[in-house]
Amino acid sequence: MTADLPVGIHDLALRTSSLVLTHAELAQHTGADVVKYHEGIGQRSMSVPTADEDIVTMAADAAAPIIELHGTDRIRTLLFATETSIDQSKAAGVYVHSLLDFPPYVRVVELKQACYGATAALQFATALVHQDPAQQVLVLASDVARYDLDSPGEATQGAAAAAMLVSADPAILAINTPSGLFTQDVMDFWRPNYRSTAVVDGKKSLYAYLQALDGAWKDYQAHGGLPLDEIHTVCYHQPFTRMAFKAHQHLLGETGTQADAAAVDHAIAPTTGYNEIIGNSYTASTYLALAALLEADDTLDGQTVGLFSYGSGSVAEFFTGQVAPGYQAALRTDDHRSVVDRRRPLDYDTYRQLRMAPTHTNGAHHTLPHHAQGAFRLAALRDHQRIYEAVPATT
Ligand code: CAA
């Protein structure tokens, strides 16, 4: 048996969409005080996809540098987590399999439970690698967070993908046991099959998130988890970054730990760097928080970090990981900053036009103009099919 072998995240790459709307621009048109956005919810800008970008193009883009570095030889499973699926039947990961030229012996499946799906995928991947440490698993988390225009959720939109290569002897983060789990049937946020935007009870969702944190933490403790003061910091799911600060304050209170706002800020601020400028990326959000933390602090060798994953509806998990010694060498910091910085700014009118553009659902042939900046794009819709293509490096 290989129970003691460290297994976890060996490589981690992020991608986001090509357009960005700042909250300063949004505030000028919604009439909200921009301080509400910047301080109240902790958001500065949101990524917006072009018409030729979606969860597949972002995920393929995130996975490509990982495959370029490590190859596909050891990968036998590709898990794709999303809550903004593009098909009711076919797994989005099959398109990624094709775009990145995976061998046919790699199985592909899609996982869904709101924002929690990627954590389920990571745990399933870890178990598969424990079963056969020669194998690696590619976990993809990709989402476009879209709320109704002029709704309170609009300011928390975003889009991103995280790709994680899970392997034995990971270079970034070994996943520890135990995990604390919590499931509750609650209608705080959901998206019926006939809707392109989520239905959300905002205030209820905040309460449900904190209840799930309590439940997952209690289960973590019941299974022999570490006390909070032995955990360096926690990477929380960040539907908006202020939620992570609220969650940490709440958990400190629940565990009877004294901490003022400055201490909470000090612990959580390093985890929010990507989410505050990208917005909610649902399944990818917790892993954007992890990347932000590791990239912001090069002194974490051997430290234990907590991860809290929350998916509305709801399922939550609290677990920890051990930062690998020398993790700094495995990070993709410059690459991540460049994909964030290259986004083209959107003015509000163009953003509205983009959001209100008709969706093509009649199965006819629609060619999509090339606006995506990434390595892959949705080139056309034809016969009810999505036609993806790799973008030649020169264009
Ligand atoms: N200056 C400074 N702060 C201000 C302010 C101003 N002028 N005006 C308001 N604020 C503060 C408020 O006091 C509030 O802070 P506190 O909660 O600490 O009191 C904060 O800004 C937000 O203000 P409101 O509550 O009035 O904002 P809202 O009615 O617009 O709703 C929201 C906020 C509920 C988060 C809404 O954006 C929403 O529905 N978002 C989508 C749902 C969501 O993200 N839920 C999170 C949990 S569910 C989950 O995690 C899964 C997921 O990914 C969706």
CSV table of C-alpha atoms and ligand atoms in Angstrom, one decimal:
chain,number,residue,atom,x,y,z
A,1,MET,CA,0.0,0.0,0.0
A,2,THR,CA,1.1,3.6,-0.6
A,3,ALA,CA,-0.9,5.4,1.9
A,4,ASP,CA,2.0,7.4,3.2
A,5,LEU,CA,3.2,8.6,-0.2
A,6,PRO,CA,2.6,12.4,-0.6
A,7,VAL,CA,0.2,13.0,-3.4
A,8,GLY,CA,-1.1,16.4,-4.6
A,9,ILE,CA,-0.6,19.3,-6.9
A,10,HIS,CA,2.5,19.0,-9.0
A,11,ASP,CA,1.8,21.9,-11.4
A,12,LEU,CA,-0.9,24.6,-11.3
A,13,ALA,CA,-1.7,27.0,-14.2
A,14,LEU,CA,-4.3,29.6,-14.4
A,15,ARG,CA,-6.0,31.3,-17.4
A,16,THR,CA,-8.8,33.9,-17.6
A,17,SER,CA,-10.8,35.5,-20.4
A,18,SER,CA,-9.6,38.3,-22.8
A,19,LEU,CA,-11.8,41.2,-21.6
A,20,VAL,CA,-12.0,43.1,-18.3
A,21,LEU,CA,-14.6,45.5,-16.9
A,22,THR,CA,-13.4,47.6,-13.9
A,23,HIS,CA,-15.7,48.2,-11.0
A,24,ALA,CA,-14.9,51.9,-11.3
A,25,GLU,CA,-16.5,51.8,-14.8
A,26,LEU,CA,-19.4,49.6,-13.6
A,27,ALA,CA,-20.1,52.0,-10.6
A,28,GLN,CA,-20.5,55.0,-13.0
A,29,HIS,CA,-23.5,53.3,-14.5
A,30,THR,CA,-25.1,51.4,-11.7
A,31,GLY,CA,-25.0,54.4,-9.4
A,32,ALA,CA,-23.3,52.4,-6.7
A,33,ASP,CA,-20.6,53.9,-4.6
A,34,VAL,CA,-17.4,52.4,-6.0
A,35,VAL,CA,-16.2,52.0,-2.4
A,36,LYS,CA,-18.9,49.5,-1.9
A,37,TYR,CA,-17.4,47.4,-4.7
A,38,HIS,CA,-13.7,48.0,-3.7
A,39,GLU,CA,-14.2,47.7,0.1
A,40,GLY,CA,-17.7,46.3,0.7
A,41,ILE,CA,-17.3,43.2,-1.5
A,42,GLY,CA,-13.6,43.5,-2.2
A,43,GLN,CA,-13.7,43.5,-6.0
A,44,ARG,CA,-11.7,45.8,-8.4
A,45,SER,CA,-12.4,44.3,-11.8
A,46,MET,CA,-14.0,41.3,-13.5
A,47,SER,CA,-13.0,39.1,-16.4
A,48,VAL,CA,-15.5,38.9,-19.3
A,49,PRO,CA,-15.3,36.4,-22.1
A,50,THR,CA,-15.3,37.3,-25.8
A,51,ALA,CA,-17.9,35.5,-27.9
A,52,ASP,CA,-15.3,33.0,-29.0
A,53,GLU,CA,-14.2,32.1,-25.4
A,54,ASP,CA,-15.9,29.7,-23.0
A,55,ILE,CA,-15.0,27.1,-20.4
A,56,VAL,CA,-13.3,24.9,-22.9
A,57,THR,CA,-11.0,27.5,-24.4
A,58,MET,CA,-10.0,28.7,-21.0
A,59,ALA,CA,-9.4,25.2,-19.7
A,60,ALA,CA,-7.4,24.1,-22.7
A,61,ASP,CA,-5.4,27.3,-22.5
A,62,ALA,CA,-4.6,26.6,-18.8
A,63,ALA,CA,-3.7,23.0,-19.4
A,64,ALA,CA,-1.5,23.6,-22.5
A,65,PRO,CA,1.6,24.7,-20.6
A,66,ILE,CA,1.3,21.9,-18.2
A,67,ILE,CA,1.1,19.3,-21.0
A,68,GLU,CA,4.0,21.1,-22.8
A,69,LEU,CA,6.2,20.7,-19.7
A,70,HIS,CA,5.2,17.2,-18.4
A,71,GLY,CA,3.7,15.5,-21.5
A,72,THR,CA,0.7,13.2,-21.4
A,73,ASP,CA,2.5,9.8,-20.9
A,74,ARG,CA,1.5,9.3,-17.3
A,75,ILE,CA,-2.0,10.8,-17.5
A,76,ARG,CA,-4.8,8.3,-17.7
A,77,THR,CA,-7.6,10.5,-16.3
A,78,LEU,CA,-8.8,14.0,-17.1
A,79,LEU,CA,-11.4,15.4,-14.7
A,80,PHE,CA,-13.3,18.6,-15.7
A,81,ALA,CA,-15.2,20.5,-13.0
A,82,THR,CA,-17.6,23.2,-14.0
A,83,GLU,CA,-21.0,24.6,-13.1
A,84,THR,CA,-21.4,26.5,-16.4
A,85,SER,CA,-21.4,23.4,-18.6
A,86,ILE,CA,-21.8,23.9,-22.4
A,87,ASP,CA,-23.6,20.5,-23.0
A,88,GLN,CA,-26.0,18.4,-21.0
A,89,SER,CA,-24.4,15.2,-22.2
A,90,LYS,CA,-20.8,15.5,-23.6
A,91,ALA,CA,-18.1,16.3,-21.1
A,92,ALA,CA,-16.3,19.6,-21.9
A,93,GLY,CA,-13.0,17.8,-21.1
A,94,VAL,CA,-13.4,15.7,-24.3
A,95,TYR,CA,-12.9,18.9,-26.3
A,96,VAL,CA,-9.8,19.6,-24.3
A,97,HIS,CA,-8.6,16.0,-24.9
A,98,SER,CA,-8.9,16.7,-28.6
A,99,LEU,CA,-7.4,20.2,-28.6
A,100,LEU,CA,-4.4,19.1,-26.7
A,101,ASP,CA,-4.0,15.8,-28.6
A,102,PHE,CA,-4.3,13.4,-25.6
A,103,PRO,CA,-3.9,9.7,-26.4
A,104,PRO,CA,-7.2,7.7,-26.6
A,105,TYR,CA,-6.4,5.8,-23.4
A,106,VAL,CA,-7.1,8.9,-21.2
A,107,ARG,CA,-10.6,8.8,-19.8
A,108,VAL,CA,-12.6,12.0,-19.4
A,109,VAL,CA,-15.5,12.9,-17.2
A,110,GLU,CA,-17.2,16.1,-16.1
A,111,LEU,CA,-18.1,16.8,-12.4
A,112,LYS,CA,-20.7,19.2,-11.1
A,113,GLN,CA,-21.7,20.5,-7.7
A,114,ALA,CA,-21.6,24.3,-8.1
A,115,CYS,CA,-18.3,25.8,-7.0
A,116,TYR,CA,-17.3,22.6,-5.1
A,117,GLY,CA,-16.7,20.4,-8.1
A,118,ALA,CA,-13.0,21.0,-8.5
A,119,THR,CA,-12.3,20.0,-4.9
A,120,ALA,CA,-14.2,16.7,-5.5
A,121,ALA,CA,-12.1,16.3,-8.6
A,122,LEU,CA,-8.9,17.0,-6.7
A,123,GLN,CA,-9.8,14.4,-4.0
A,124,PHE,CA,-10.8,11.8,-6.6
A,125,ALA,CA,-7.5,12.4,-8.5
A,126,THR,CA,-5.5,12.1,-5.3
A,127,ALA,CA,-7.2,8.7,-4.6
A,128,LEU,CA,-6.4,7.5,-8.1
A,129,VAL,CA,-2.8,8.4,-7.8
A,130,HIS,CA,-2.5,6.7,-4.3
A,131,GLN,CA,-3.9,3.6,-6.1
A,132,ASP,CA,-1.2,3.8,-8.8
A,133,PRO,CA,1.5,6.3,-8.0
A,134,ALA,CA,2.9,6.0,-11.6
A,135,GLN,CA,-0.2,7.7,-12.9
A,136,GLN,CA,-1.0,11.4,-13.0
A,137,VAL,CA,-4.4,13.0,-13.3
A,138,LEU,CA,-5.2,16.3,-14.9
A,139,VAL,CA,-7.9,18.3,-13.0
A,140,LEU,CA,-9.5,21.2,-14.8
A,141,ALA,CA,-11.8,23.8,-13.2
A,142,SER,CA,-13.3,26.3,-15.5
A,143,ASP,CA,-16.3,28.6,-15.2
A,144,VAL,CA,-17.9,31.8,-16.4
A,145,ALA,CA,-19.8,33.4,-13.6
A,146,ARG,CA,-22.8,35.3,-15.1
A,147,TYR,CA,-25.6,37.0,-13.1
A,148,ASP,CA,-28.6,38.9,-14.4
A,149,LEU,CA,-27.8,42.4,-15.5
A,150,ASP,CA,-28.6,45.1,-12.9
A,151,SER,CA,-28.9,42.4,-10.2
A,152,PRO,CA,-26.8,42.6,-6.9
A,153,GLY,CA,-24.8,39.6,-8.2
A,154,GLU,CA,-23.6,41.4,-11.3
A,155,ALA,CA,-20.7,43.0,-9.5
A,156,THR,CA,-19.4,39.5,-8.6
A,157,GLN,CA,-19.1,38.1,-12.1
A,158,GLY,CA,-15.9,36.7,-13.5
A,159,ALA,CA,-14.3,34.0,-15.6
A,160,ALA,CA,-11.2,31.8,-15.2
A,161,ALA,CA,-9.8,28.3,-15.4
A,162,ALA,CA,-7.3,26.5,-13.2
A,163,ALA,CA,-5.4,23.4,-14.4
A,164,MET,CA,-3.8,21.1,-11.9
A,165,LEU,CA,-1.6,18.1,-12.5
A,166,VAL,CA,-2.0,15.7,-9.6
A,167,SER,CA,0.8,13.3,-9.0
A,168,ALA,CA,2.9,11.5,-6.4
A,169,ASP,CA,5.7,13.5,-4.9
A,170,PRO,CA,4.1,16.8,-5.9
A,171,ALA,CA,6.3,19.9,-6.4
A,172,ILE,CA,3.7,22.4,-5.1
A,173,LEU,CA,1.2,21.0,-2.5
A,174,ALA,CA,0.7,17.5,-0.9
A,175,ILE,CA,-3.0,16.9,0.0
A,176,ASN,CA,-3.4,15.9,3.6
A,177,THR,CA,-6.1,13.8,5.4
A,178,PRO,CA,-8.5,14.2,7.0
A,179,SER,CA,-11.1,16.2,5.1
A,180,GLY,CA,-14.1,17.8,6.8
A,181,LEU,CA,-17.3,17.4,4.8
A,182,PHE,CA,-20.7,19.1,4.9
A,183,THR,CA,-23.8,18.7,2.7
A,184,GLN,CA,-27.1,20.4,3.1
A,185,ASP,CA,-30.1,20.8,0.7
A,186,VAL,CA,-30.5,24.6,0.5
A,187,MET,CA,-31.7,26.9,-2.3
A,188,ASP,CA,-29.2,29.7,-2.0
A,189,PHE,CA,-27.9,29.7,-5.6
A,190,TRP,CA,-28.8,27.5,-8.5
A,191,ARG,CA,-29.2,27.6,-12.3
A,192,PRO,CA,-32.1,25.7,-13.9
A,193,ASN,CA,-31.2,24.1,-17.3
A,194,TYR,CA,-33.2,26.7,-19.2
A,195,ARG,CA,-31.3,29.7,-17.7
A,196,SER,CA,-28.0,31.2,-18.7
A,197,THR,CA,-27.7,33.1,-15.4
A,198,ALA,CA,-27.8,31.9,-11.9
A,199,VAL,CA,-30.8,32.4,-9.6
A,200,VAL,CA,-29.5,33.6,-6.2
A,201,ASP,CA,-30.8,34.6,-2.8
A,202,GLY,CA,-27.7,36.7,-1.9
A,203,LYS,CA,-28.2,37.1,1.8
A,204,LYS,CA,-29.2,33.5,2.3
A,205,SER,CA,-26.1,32.4,0.3
A,206,LEU,CA,-23.8,34.2,2.7
A,207,TYR,CA,-25.5,32.5,5.7
A,208,ALA,CA,-25.4,29.1,3.9
A,209,TYR,CA,-21.7,29.6,3.2
A,210,LEU,CA,-20.9,30.3,6.8
A,211,GLN,CA,-23.1,27.4,8.0
A,212,ALA,CA,-21.3,25.1,5.7
A,213,LEU,CA,-17.9,26.3,7.0
A,214,ASP,CA,-19.0,25.5,10.5
A,215,GLY,CA,-20.2,22.1,9.4
A,216,ALA,CA,-17.1,21.2,7.5
A,217,TRP,CA,-14.8,22.5,10.2
A,218,LYS,CA,-16.6,20.5,12.9
A,219,ASP,CA,-16.4,17.3,10.7
A,220,TYR,CA,-12.7,18.1,10.1
A,221,GLN,CA,-12.1,18.3,13.9
A,222,ALA,CA,-14.2,15.1,14.5
A,223,HIS,CA,-11.8,13.3,12.2
A,224,GLY,CA,-8.7,14.4,14.0
A,225,GLY,CA,-8.0,17.6,12.1
A,226,LEU,CA,-5.4,20.1,13.1
A,227,PRO,CA,-6.3,23.0,15.4
A,228,LEU,CA,-6.6,26.3,13.6
A,229,ASP,CA,-3.4,27.8,15.1
A,230,GLU,CA,-1.4,25.1,13.4
A,231,ILE,CA,-2.7,26.1,9.9
A,232,HIS,CA,-0.7,28.9,8.3
A,233,THR,CA,-3.7,30.4,6.6
A,234,VAL,CA,-6.8,29.3,4.8
A,235,CYS,CA,-7.6,29.7,1.0
A,236,TYR,CA,-11.3,30.2,1.1
A,237,HIS,CA,-13.7,29.9,-1.9
A,238,GLN,CA,-14.1,33.6,-2.9
A,239,PRO,CA,-17.4,34.4,-4.6
A,240,PHE,CA,-16.2,38.0,-3.8
A,241,THR,CA,-13.0,38.5,-1.8
A,242,ARG,CA,-14.6,40.1,1.2
A,243,MET,CA,-16.3,36.8,1.8
A,244,ALA,CA,-12.9,35.2,2.7
A,245,PHE,CA,-12.2,37.8,5.3
A,246,LYS,CA,-15.7,37.3,6.8
A,247,ALA,CA,-15.3,33.5,6.7
A,248,HIS,CA,-12.0,33.7,8.5
A,249,GLN,CA,-13.3,36.0,11.2
A,250,HIS,CA,-16.2,33.7,11.6
A,251,LEU,CA,-14.0,30.6,11.9
A,252,LEU,CA,-11.7,32.3,14.4
A,253,GLY,CA,-14.8,33.2,16.5
A,254,GLU,CA,-16.2,29.6,16.3
A,255,THR,CA,-12.8,28.3,17.5
A,256,GLY,CA,-12.6,30.8,20.3
A,257,THR,CA,-9.5,32.4,18.8
A,258,GLN,CA,-8.9,36.1,19.5
A,259,ALA,CA,-8.1,38.0,16.3
A,260,ASP,CA,-8.7,41.6,15.4
A,261,ALA,CA,-9.4,42.9,11.9
A,262,ALA,CA,-5.8,43.6,11.2
A,263,ALA,CA,-4.8,40.0,12.0
A,264,VAL,CA,-7.5,38.7,9.7
A,265,ASP,CA,-6.4,41.0,6.9
A,266,HIS,CA,-2.8,39.9,7.4
A,267,ALA,CA,-3.8,36.2,7.1
A,268,ILE,CA,-6.2,36.5,4.2
A,269,ALA,CA,-5.0,39.4,2.0
A,270,PRO,CA,-2.3,37.2,0.3
A,271,THR,CA,-5.0,34.8,-0.9
A,272,THR,CA,-7.1,37.4,-2.7
A,273,GLY,CA,-4.7,38.8,-5.4
A,274,TYR,CA,-6.3,37.0,-8.4
A,275,ASN,CA,-9.9,36.9,-7.3
A,276,GLU,CA,-10.2,40.6,-6.7
A,277,ILE,CA,-9.2,41.4,-10.2
A,278,ILE,CA,-10.7,38.4,-12.0
A,279,GLY,CA,-14.0,38.0,-10.1
A,280,ASN,CA,-15.8,34.8,-9.2
A,281,SER,CA,-14.6,31.9,-11.2
A,282,TYR,CA,-16.8,29.4,-9.3
A,283,THR,CA,-14.9,26.0,-9.4
A,284,ALA,CA,-11.5,27.6,-10.0
A,285,SER,CA,-11.8,30.3,-7.2
A,286,THR,CA,-10.3,28.3,-4.3
A,287,TYR,CA,-7.3,27.4,-6.5
A,288,LEU,CA,-6.8,31.0,-7.7
A,289,ALA,CA,-6.6,31.8,-4.0
A,290,LEU,CA,-4.0,29.1,-3.5
A,291,ALA,CA,-1.9,30.3,-6.5
A,292,ALA,CA,-2.2,33.9,-5.2
A,293,LEU,CA,-0.9,32.9,-1.7
A,294,LEU,CA,2.0,30.8,-3.0
A,295,GLU,CA,3.0,33.5,-5.5
A,296,ALA,CA,2.8,36.2,-2.9
A,297,ASP,CA,4.9,34.5,-0.2
A,298,ASP,CA,8.1,32.6,-0.9
A,299,THR,CA,8.6,31.5,2.7
A,300,LEU,CA,6.0,28.8,2.9
A,301,ASP,CA,8.2,25.6,2.5
A,302,GLY,CA,6.7,22.9,4.7
A,303,GLN,CA,3.8,25.0,5.9
A,304,THR,CA,0.3,23.7,6.3
A,305,VAL,CA,-2.3,25.7,4.4
A,306,GLY,CA,-6.1,25.2,4.8
A,307,LEU,CA,-8.5,25.1,1.9
A,308,PHE,CA,-12.2,25.7,2.2
A,309,SER,CA,-14.4,24.8,-0.8
A,310,TYR,CA,-18.0,25.8,-0.9
A,311,GLY,CA,-20.5,24.9,-3.6
A,312,SER,CA,-24.0,26.3,-3.2
A,313,GLY,CA,-26.9,24.0,-2.9
A,314,SER,CA,-24.7,22.9,-0.9
A,315,VAL,CA,-21.6,20.8,-0.5
A,316,ALA,CA,-18.5,22.0,1.4
A,317,GLU,CA,-15.1,20.6,2.3
A,318,PHE,CA,-12.3,21.8,4.6
A,319,PHE,CA,-8.9,20.2,4.2
A,320,THR,CA,-5.3,21.0,4.3
A,321,GLY,CA,-2.2,20.7,2.2
A,322,GLN,CA,1.6,20.7,2.9
A,323,VAL,CA,3.5,23.2,0.9
A,324,ALA,CA,6.4,21.3,-0.9
A,325,PRO,CA,9.9,22.4,-0.1
A,326,GLY,CA,11.2,24.3,-3.2
A,327,TYR,CA,7.7,25.0,-4.4
A,328,GLN,CA,8.8,28.5,-5.6
A,329,ALA,CA,10.5,26.8,-8.6
A,330,ALA,CA,7.3,25.2,-9.8
A,331,LEU,CA,5.2,28.3,-9.8
A,332,ARG,CA,4.0,30.1,-13.0
A,333,THR,CA,3.9,33.6,-11.5
A,334,ASP,CA,5.1,35.6,-14.6
A,335,ASP,CA,2.8,33.7,-16.9
A,336,HIS,CA,-0.2,34.3,-14.7
A,337,ARG,CA,0.5,38.0,-14.4
A,338,SER,CA,0.8,38.3,-18.1
A,339,VAL,CA,-2.6,36.7,-18.9
A,340,VAL,CA,-4.2,39.0,-16.4
A,341,ASP,CA,-2.4,42.1,-17.7
A,342,ARG,CA,-3.1,41.4,-21.4
A,343,ARG,CA,-7.0,41.6,-20.9
A,344,ARG,CA,-8.5,44.4,-23.0
A,345,PRO,CA,-10.5,47.0,-21.0
A,346,LEU,CA,-14.2,47.1,-21.8
A,347,ASP,CA,-16.4,50.2,-21.6
A,348,TYR,CA,-19.8,49.7,-20.0
A,349,ASP,CA,-21.8,50.1,-23.3
A,350,THR,CA,-19.7,47.4,-25.0
A,351,TYR,CA,-20.1,45.2,-22.0
A,352,ARG,CA,-23.9,45.5,-22.2
A,353,GLN,CA,-23.9,44.9,-25.9
A,354,LEU,CA,-21.8,41.8,-25.4
A,355,ARG,CA,-24.1,40.5,-22.7
A,356,MET,CA,-27.3,41.2,-24.7
A,357,ALA,CA,-26.0,39.7,-28.0
A,358,PRO,CA,-28.3,36.9,-29.1
A,359,THR,CA,-27.2,33.3,-28.3
A,360,HIS,CA,-27.2,31.0,-31.2
A,361,THR,CA,-29.5,28.0,-30.4
A,362,ASN,CA,-31.0,27.2,-33.8
A,363,GLY,CA,-28.2,24.8,-34.9
A,364,ALA,CA,-27.5,26.9,-38.0
A,365,HIS,CA,-23.9,27.8,-39.1
A,366,HIS,CA,-22.5,30.8,-37.2
A,367,THR,CA,-18.9,31.8,-37.7
A,368,LEU,CA,-17.5,33.7,-34.7
A,369,PRO,CA,-15.1,36.6,-35.2
A,370,HIS,CA,-11.7,36.1,-33.7
A,371,HIS,CA,-11.4,38.2,-30.5
A,372,ALA,CA,-9.9,35.7,-28.0
A,373,GLN,CA,-6.3,36.3,-27.0
A,374,GLY,CA,-5.6,32.7,-25.8
A,375,ALA,CA,-4.3,29.7,-27.7
A,376,PHE,CA,-7.7,28.2,-28.4
A,377,ARG,CA,-11.0,29.6,-29.5
A,378,LEU,CA,-14.6,28.7,-30.4
A,379,ALA,CA,-14.5,29.2,-34.2
A,380,ALA,CA,-18.0,28.4,-35.1
A,381,LEU,CA,-21.3,26.8,-34.2
A,382,ARG,CA,-22.6,24.3,-36.9
A,383,ASP,CA,-25.2,21.6,-36.9
A,384,HIS,CA,-25.6,22.1,-33.1
A,385,GLN,CA,-21.9,21.4,-32.7
A,386,ARG,CA,-19.2,23.6,-31.2
A,387,ILE,CA,-16.2,23.9,-33.4
A,388,TYR,CA,-13.0,24.8,-31.6
A,389,GLU,CA,-9.6,25.6,-33.0
A,390,ALA,CA,-6.1,26.2,-31.9
A,391,VAL,CA,-4.9,29.7,-32.7
A,392,PRO,CA,-1.7,29.7,-34.7
A,393,ALA,CA,1.1,31.2,-32.6
A,394,THR,CA,1.8,34.0,-35.1
A,395,THR,CA,-1.6,35.6,-35.0
B,1,CAA,N1,-18.9,51.8,1.2
B,1,CAA,C1,-18.4,50.7,1.8
B,1,CAA,N2,-19.0,49.6,2.0
B,1,CAA,C2,-20.3,49.5,1.6
B,1,CAA,C3,-20.9,50.6,1.0
B,1,CAA,C4,-20.2,51.8,0.8
B,1,CAA,N3,-20.7,52.9,0.2
B,1,CAA,N4,-22.2,50.2,0.6
B,1,CAA,C5,-22.3,48.9,1.0
B,1,CAA,N5,-21.2,48.5,1.6
B,1,CAA,C6,-20.9,47.2,2.2
B,1,CAA,C7,-22.1,46.6,2.9
B,1,CAA,O1,-22.1,47.1,4.3
B,1,CAA,C8,-21.8,45.1,2.8
B,1,CAA,O2,-20.8,44.7,3.7
B,1,CAA,P1,-21.2,43.8,5.0
B,1,CAA,O3,-21.8,42.6,4.4
B,1,CAA,O4,-19.9,43.6,5.6
B,1,CAA,O5,-22.1,44.6,5.8
B,1,CAA,C9,-21.2,45.0,1.4
B,1,CAA,O6,-20.8,46.3,1.1
B,1,CAA,C10,-22.2,44.5,0.4
B,1,CAA,O7,-23.3,45.4,0.5
B,1,CAA,P2,-24.8,44.8,0.3
B,1,CAA,O8,-25.0,43.6,1.2
B,1,CAA,O9,-25.7,46.0,0.4
B,1,CAA,O10,-24.7,44.4,-1.2
B,1,CAA,P3,-25.7,43.8,-2.2
B,1,CAA,O11,-27.1,43.8,-1.7
B,1,CAA,O12,-25.4,44.4,-3.5
B,1,CAA,O13,-25.4,42.2,-2.2
B,1,CAA,C11,-24.2,40.2,-2.4
B,1,CAA,C12,-24.1,41.6,-2.0
B,1,CAA,C13,-25.3,39.5,-1.7
B,1,CAA,C14,-22.8,39.5,-2.1
B,1,CAA,C15,-24.5,40.1,-4.0
B,1,CAA,O14,-23.4,40.6,-4.7
B,1,CAA,C16,-24.8,38.7,-4.5
B,1,CAA,O15,-25.9,38.3,-4.5
B,1,CAA,N6,-23.7,38.0,-5.0
B,1,CAA,C17,-23.9,36.7,-5.6
B,1,CAA,C18,-24.1,35.6,-4.5
B,1,CAA,C19,-22.8,35.3,-3.8
B,1,CAA,O16,-21.7,35.6,-4.2
B,1,CAA,N7,-22.9,34.7,-2.6
B,1,CAA,C20,-21.8,34.3,-1.8
B,1,CAA,C21,-22.0,33.0,-1.0
B,1,CAA,S1,-22.6,31.7,-2.2
B,1,CAA,C22,-21.1,31.1,-2.9
B,1,CAA,O17,-20.0,31.3,-2.3
B,1,CAA,C23,-21.1,30.3,-4.1
B,1,CAA,C24,-20.8,31.2,-5.3
B,1,CAA,O18,-19.7,31.3,-5.7
B,1,CAA,C25,-21.9,32.0,-5.9
